[in-house]
Amino acid sequence: MSDTTTIGVLGGYGAVGSSVVRRLHQTVTGQLLIAGRDPARAKELARTLGPGTASTEPATVDRNDPASLDRFAARCGLIVNCAGPSYRVLDTVARAALRHDADYVDAAGDDPTLLRLLADGGANEWVAAGRIAVLSAGALPGLSGLLPRHLAAGIQRPVRLDAYLGGVAALTPAAAGDVLLSRGPEHGISGAGWRGDDVRERTLAPRRGLSLPAFPRLVDAFPFLSTEAVRLARAVRLQQVNWYTVFGGDQLPQQLAMSWALESTDTRDLISAATEDVRRHGSWYGQEFHLWEDDIDGPPTRTLSLTTEDSYELSGFMAAATASAILAGEVPPGVHLAADTLDPAKITQALSADPAVKISLAEAMG
Ligand SMILES: NC(=O)c1ccc[n+]([C@@H]2O[C@H](COP(=O)([O-])OP(=O)(O)OC[C@H]3O[C@@H](n4cnc5c(N)ncnc54)[C@H](OP(=O)(O)O)[C@@H]3O)[C@@H](O)[C@H]2O)c1
């Protein structure tokens, strides 16, 4: 695949999609289709892009309309899917990509989509067609699985990892839908930790009032062993993983608990709660990882902290970096998760140079 490939960014003027479009507009030389149901919004984004190396064109696409999706996919060599809620879209857009011989990047998708693509030997279809699908190319999951791999590089015997991920952010319509749907074993287990070589339920309690460099104020952290954390524990051969979701405000977690208890499908209350948290605490996001070598006690051997004001921009970075890796021939045919297939050192280096993000790495002395 060459860098003159036509790239279709579905959801291209949403929060994540517009970041992907802005980034690829500066790096690729082919055509960028800015796609969604509202061509006026696509045109408006194109108008604000300024000079770049790619040409852009709005494309009207409704992913719920198979004919419209097929027409779009037929024009693309690579589709970057940022249309959500992802846990409703599932494998619809990926399958259209495969039907039309296009590669596929998903800013989300995650295990619900992975399981569908892999069912009944599904990965073989992608390999046989010589096509690539990379899922979870966002901030979390995605970067959250890749940064610890960078942290563990060169360490002989990594034994324990603690991770703190989250912050305060407004919720877009698609992200709110996904937050509401992100329940169940396809996502992870609350209160669980990784111990020895297995998931151990009811192991960890919430931690309140934590002071951590990745966050500008004291935060509450809630243990949630995600499927990504389990995969990471196995890949890096960790004995212990303590994986926490950080909520910078209290309105969103309270409303989320209420919405889940009532089995609500309405995202409006979640969006209002997140907006209220931003009004009270500002908008900020962080990922912090502590890694221990040899001994699970004592101070961590290495620490990595990432901070940004805009988590959607971070997902845009990751999805655009994944598209670039595919264009550069760095990803083999088949179905992958971004954290398992991208180069941790290369991505961390690119991220360190990104003006939207601050990364610091610390090593224990001696
Ligand atoms: N992994 C991560 O860390 C991470 C972080 C943030 C977001 N995400 C995920 O990334 C996805 C996008 O989030 P976002 O914040 O960018 O959402 P957003 O701002 O709400 O944007 C969604 C985009 O999808 C388009 N869209 C919605 N329904 C569509 C349909 N039927 N057909 C075609 N296009 C459609 C929207 O345009 P129209 O409505 O005009 O069609 C819009 O352009 C979500 O699934 C979200 O959960 C992942």
Short mmCIF file of N, CA, C and O in Angstrom, two decimals, residues 301-357:
data_model
loop_
_atom_site.label_atom_id
_atom_site.label_comp_id
_atom_site.label_asym_id
_atom_site.label_seq_id
_atom_site.Cartn_x
_atom_site.Cartn_y
_atom_site.Cartn_z
N THR A 301 10.41 0.39 39.71
CA THR A 301 11.67 0.53 38.98
C THR A 301 11.58 1.64 37.94
O THR A 301 12.51 2.41 37.75
N ARG A 302 10.44 1.68 37.25
CA ARG A 302 10.24 2.70 36.22
C ARG A 302 8.82 3.24 36.30
O ARG A 302 7.89 2.50 36.61
N THR A 303 8.69 4.53 35.98
CA THR A 303 7.37 5.17 35.97
C THR A 303 7.21 5.95 34.68
O THR A 303 8.16 6.63 34.25
N LEU A 304 6.06 5.86 34.07
CA LEU A 304 5.77 6.69 32.89
C LEU A 304 4.48 7.45 33.13
O LEU A 304 3.47 6.85 33.53
N SER A 305 4.53 8.77 32.93
CA SER A 305 3.33 9.59 33.09
C SER A 305 3.05 10.30 31.78
O SER A 305 3.96 10.88 31.19
N LEU A 306 1.80 10.27 31.38
CA LEU A 306 1.38 11.00 30.18
C LEU A 306 0.27 11.96 30.58
O LEU A 306 -0.64 11.56 31.32
N THR A 307 0.36 13.19 30.12
CA THR A 307 -0.74 14.13 30.39
C THR A 307 -1.13 14.83 29.09
O THR A 307 -0.29 15.07 28.22
N THR A 308 -2.42 15.13 28.98
CA THR A 308 -2.91 15.91 27.85
C THR A 308 -4.20 16.61 28.28
O THR A 308 -4.86 16.16 29.24
N GLU A 309 -4.53 17.69 27.59
CA GLU A 309 -5.79 18.35 27.91
C GLU A 309 -6.96 17.67 27.22
O GLU A 309 -8.10 17.82 27.62
N ASP A 310 -6.65 16.92 26.15
CA ASP A 310 -7.73 16.44 25.28
C ASP A 310 -7.53 14.97 24.94
O ASP A 310 -6.70 14.62 24.10
N SER A 311 -8.30 14.10 25.59
CA SER A 311 -8.14 12.66 25.36
C SER A 311 -8.58 12.26 23.95
O SER A 311 -8.12 11.26 23.41
N TYR A 312 -9.49 13.03 23.35
CA TYR A 312 -9.94 12.70 21.99
C TYR A 312 -8.79 12.90 21.00
O TYR A 312 -8.62 12.15 20.05
N GLU A 313 -7.99 13.93 21.28
CA GLU A 313 -6.82 14.21 20.44
C GLU A 313 -5.81 13.05 20.54
O GLU A 313 -5.17 12.67 19.56
N LEU A 314 -5.71 12.49 21.74
CA LEU A 314 -4.80 11.36 21.95
C LEU A 314 -5.25 10.14 21.13
O LEU A 314 -4.44 9.43 20.53
N SER A 315 -6.56 9.93 21.09
CA SER A 315 -7.08 8.83 20.28
C SER A 315 -6.85 9.12 18.80
O SER A 315 -6.55 8.21 18.02
N GLY A 316 -7.01 10.40 18.41
CA GLY A 316 -6.74 10.78 17.02
C GLY A 316 -5.29 10.51 16.65
O GLY A 316 -4.99 9.99 15.57
N PHE A 317 -4.38 10.83 17.57
CA PHE A 317 -2.95 10.54 17.34
C PHE A 317 -2.75 9.06 17.07
O PHE A 317 -2.09 8.66 16.11
N MET A 318 -3.34 8.22 17.92
CA MET A 318 -3.11 6.78 17.84
C MET A 318 -3.71 6.20 16.56
O MET A 318 -3.08 5.36 15.90
N ALA A 319 -4.92 6.63 16.20
CA ALA A 319 -5.55 6.10 14.98
C ALA A 319 -4.76 6.54 13.75
O ALA A 319 -4.54 5.75 12.82
N ALA A 320 -4.31 7.80 13.74
CA ALA A 320 -3.53 8.30 12.59
C ALA A 320 -2.18 7.57 12.51
O ALA A 320 -1.71 7.21 11.42
N ALA A 321 -1.55 7.33 13.67
CA ALA A 321 -0.26 6.63 13.69
C ALA A 321 -0.43 5.19 13.18
O ALA A 321 0.44 4.65 12.48
N THR A 322 -1.56 4.59 13.51
CA THR A 322 -1.83 3.22 13.04
C THR A 322 -2.02 3.20 11.53
O THR A 322 -1.47 2.33 10.83
N ALA A 323 -2.77 4.19 11.02
CA ALA A 323 -2.95 4.28 9.56
C ALA A 323 -1.59 4.45 8.88
O ALA A 323 -1.30 3.79 7.87
N SER A 324 -0.75 5.29 9.45
CA SER A 324 0.58 5.53 8.85
C SER A 324 1.42 4.26 8.87
O SER A 324 2.15 3.98 7.91
N ALA A 325 1.33 3.49 9.96
CA ALA A 325 2.10 2.23 10.05
C ALA A 325 1.64 1.25 8.96
O ALA A 325 2.46 0.55 8.35
N ILE A 326 0.34 1.22 8.70
CA ILE A 326 -0.17 0.34 7.64
C ILE A 326 0.35 0.82 6.28
O ILE A 326 0.84 0.02 5.47
N LEU A 327 0.25 2.11 6.04
CA LEU A 327 0.71 2.66 4.75
C LEU A 327 2.21 2.39 4.55
O LEU A 327 2.67 2.19 3.43
N ALA A 328 2.95 2.37 5.64
CA ALA A 328 4.41 2.16 5.55
C ALA A 328 4.76 0.67 5.47
O ALA A 328 5.94 0.31 5.45
N GLY A 329 3.76 -0.20 5.44
CA GLY A 329 4.02 -1.64 5.30
C GLY A 329 4.52 -2.28 6.58
O GLY A 329 5.14 -3.34 6.56
N GLU A 330 4.24 -1.65 7.73
CA GLU A 330 4.77 -2.17 9.00
C GLU A 330 3.83 -3.17 9.68
O GLU A 330 4.18 -3.71 10.73
N VAL A 331 2.64 -3.37 9.12
CA VAL A 331 1.67 -4.26 9.77
C VAL A 331 1.35 -5.41 8.80
O VAL A 331 0.97 -5.15 7.66
N PRO A 332 1.49 -6.66 9.23
CA PRO A 332 1.20 -7.77 8.32
C PRO A 332 -0.31 -7.97 8.14
O PRO A 332 -1.10 -7.54 8.98
N PRO A 333 -0.72 -8.64 7.05
CA PRO A 333 -2.14 -8.95 6.87
C PRO A 333 -2.69 -9.72 8.06
O PRO A 333 -1.98 -10.47 8.72
N GLY A 334 -3.97 -9.52 8.35
CA GLY A 334 -4.61 -10.22 9.46
C GLY A 334 -5.36 -9.23 10.35
O GLY A 334 -5.43 -8.03 10.04
N VAL A 335 -5.89 -9.75 11.44
CA VAL A 335 -6.65 -8.92 12.39
C VAL A 335 -5.80 -8.71 13.63
O VAL A 335 -5.29 -9.67 14.22
N HIS A 336 -5.62 -7.47 14.02
CA HIS A 336 -4.72 -7.14 15.13
C HIS A 336 -5.37 -6.15 16.09
O HIS A 336 -6.29 -5.44 15.71
N LEU A 337 -4.77 -6.05 17.29
CA LEU A 337 -5.05 -4.92 18.19
C LEU A 337 -3.84 -4.00 18.12
O LEU A 337 -2.69 -4.48 18.06
N ALA A 338 -4.08 -2.69 18.15
CA ALA A 338 -2.98 -1.74 17.95
C ALA A 338 -1.84 -1.96 18.95
O ALA A 338 -0.66 -1.94 18.59
N ALA A 339 -2.18 -2.22 20.22
CA ALA A 339 -1.13 -2.35 21.25
C ALA A 339 -0.24 -3.57 21.00
O ALA A 339 0.92 -3.59 21.43
N ASP A 340 -0.79 -4.57 20.31
CA ASP A 340 -0.02 -5.80 20.07
C ASP A 340 0.85 -5.69 18.81
O ASP A 340 1.74 -6.52 18.61
N THR A 341 0.53 -4.74 17.94
CA THR A 341 1.18 -4.79 16.63
C THR A 341 2.04 -3.57 16.30
O THR A 341 2.95 -3.67 15.47
N LEU A 342 1.77 -2.43 16.95
CA LEU A 342 2.60 -1.24 16.66
C LEU A 342 3.90 -1.31 17.45
O LEU A 342 4.00 -2.03 18.45
N ASP A 343 4.88 -0.54 17.00
CA ASP A 343 6.20 -0.52 17.66
C ASP A 343 6.14 0.44 18.87
O ASP A 343 6.01 1.66 18.68
N PRO A 344 6.24 -0.09 20.11
CA PRO A 344 6.07 0.78 21.29
C PRO A 344 7.07 1.93 21.33
O PRO A 344 6.71 3.06 21.67
N ALA A 345 8.34 1.66 20.95
CA ALA A 345 9.35 2.72 21.05
C ALA A 345 9.06 3.82 20.03
O ALA A 345 9.14 5.02 20.34
N LYS A 346 8.70 3.41 18.83
CA LYS A 346 8.45 4.39 17.75
C LYS A 346 7.24 5.27 18.08
O LYS A 346 7.27 6.49 17.92
N ILE A 347 6.18 4.63 18.58
CA ILE A 347 4.96 5.39 18.89
C ILE A 347 5.23 6.33 20.08
O ILE A 347 4.82 7.49 20.08
N THR A 348 5.95 5.85 21.08
CA THR A 348 6.23 6.69 22.26
C THR A 348 7.09 7.89 21.84
O THR A 348 6.87 9.01 22.31
N GLN A 349 8.03 7.64 20.95
CA GLN A 349 8.89 8.74 20.47
C GLN A 349 8.06 9.79 19.72
O GLN A 349 8.19 10.99 19.95
N ALA A 350 7.16 9.30 18.83
CA ALA A 350 6.32 10.24 18.07
C ALA A 350 5.40 11.01 19.02
O ALA A 350 5.19 12.22 18.86
N LEU A 351 4.91 10.32 20.02
CA LEU A 351 4.01 10.96 20.99
C LEU A 351 4.75 12.02 21.80
O LEU A 351 4.20 13.08 22.10
N SER A 352 6.00 11.72 22.13
CA SER A 352 6.79 12.67 22.92
C SER A 352 7.00 13.98 22.16
O SER A 352 7.18 15.04 22.77
N ALA A 353 6.98 13.89 20.82
CA ALA A 353 7.20 15.09 20.00
C ALA A 353 5.88 15.81 19.70
O ALA A 353 5.87 16.85 19.05
N ASP A 354 4.78 15.25 20.16
CA ASP A 354 3.47 15.83 19.83
C ASP A 354 3.15 16.99 20.78
O ASP A 354 3.19 16.81 22.00
N PRO A 355 2.78 18.14 20.23
CA PRO A 355 2.52 19.29 21.11
C PRO A 355 1.30 19.10 22.02
O PRO A 355 1.19 19.79 23.04
N ALA A 356 0.41 18.16 21.68
CA ALA A 356 -0.80 17.99 22.50
C ALA A 356 -0.55 17.15 23.75
O ALA A 356 -1.42 17.02 24.59
N VAL A 357 0.67 16.58 23.86
CA VAL A 357 0.90 15.57 24.90
C VAL A 357 2.21 15.84 25.63
O VAL A 357 3.18 16.31 25.04
#
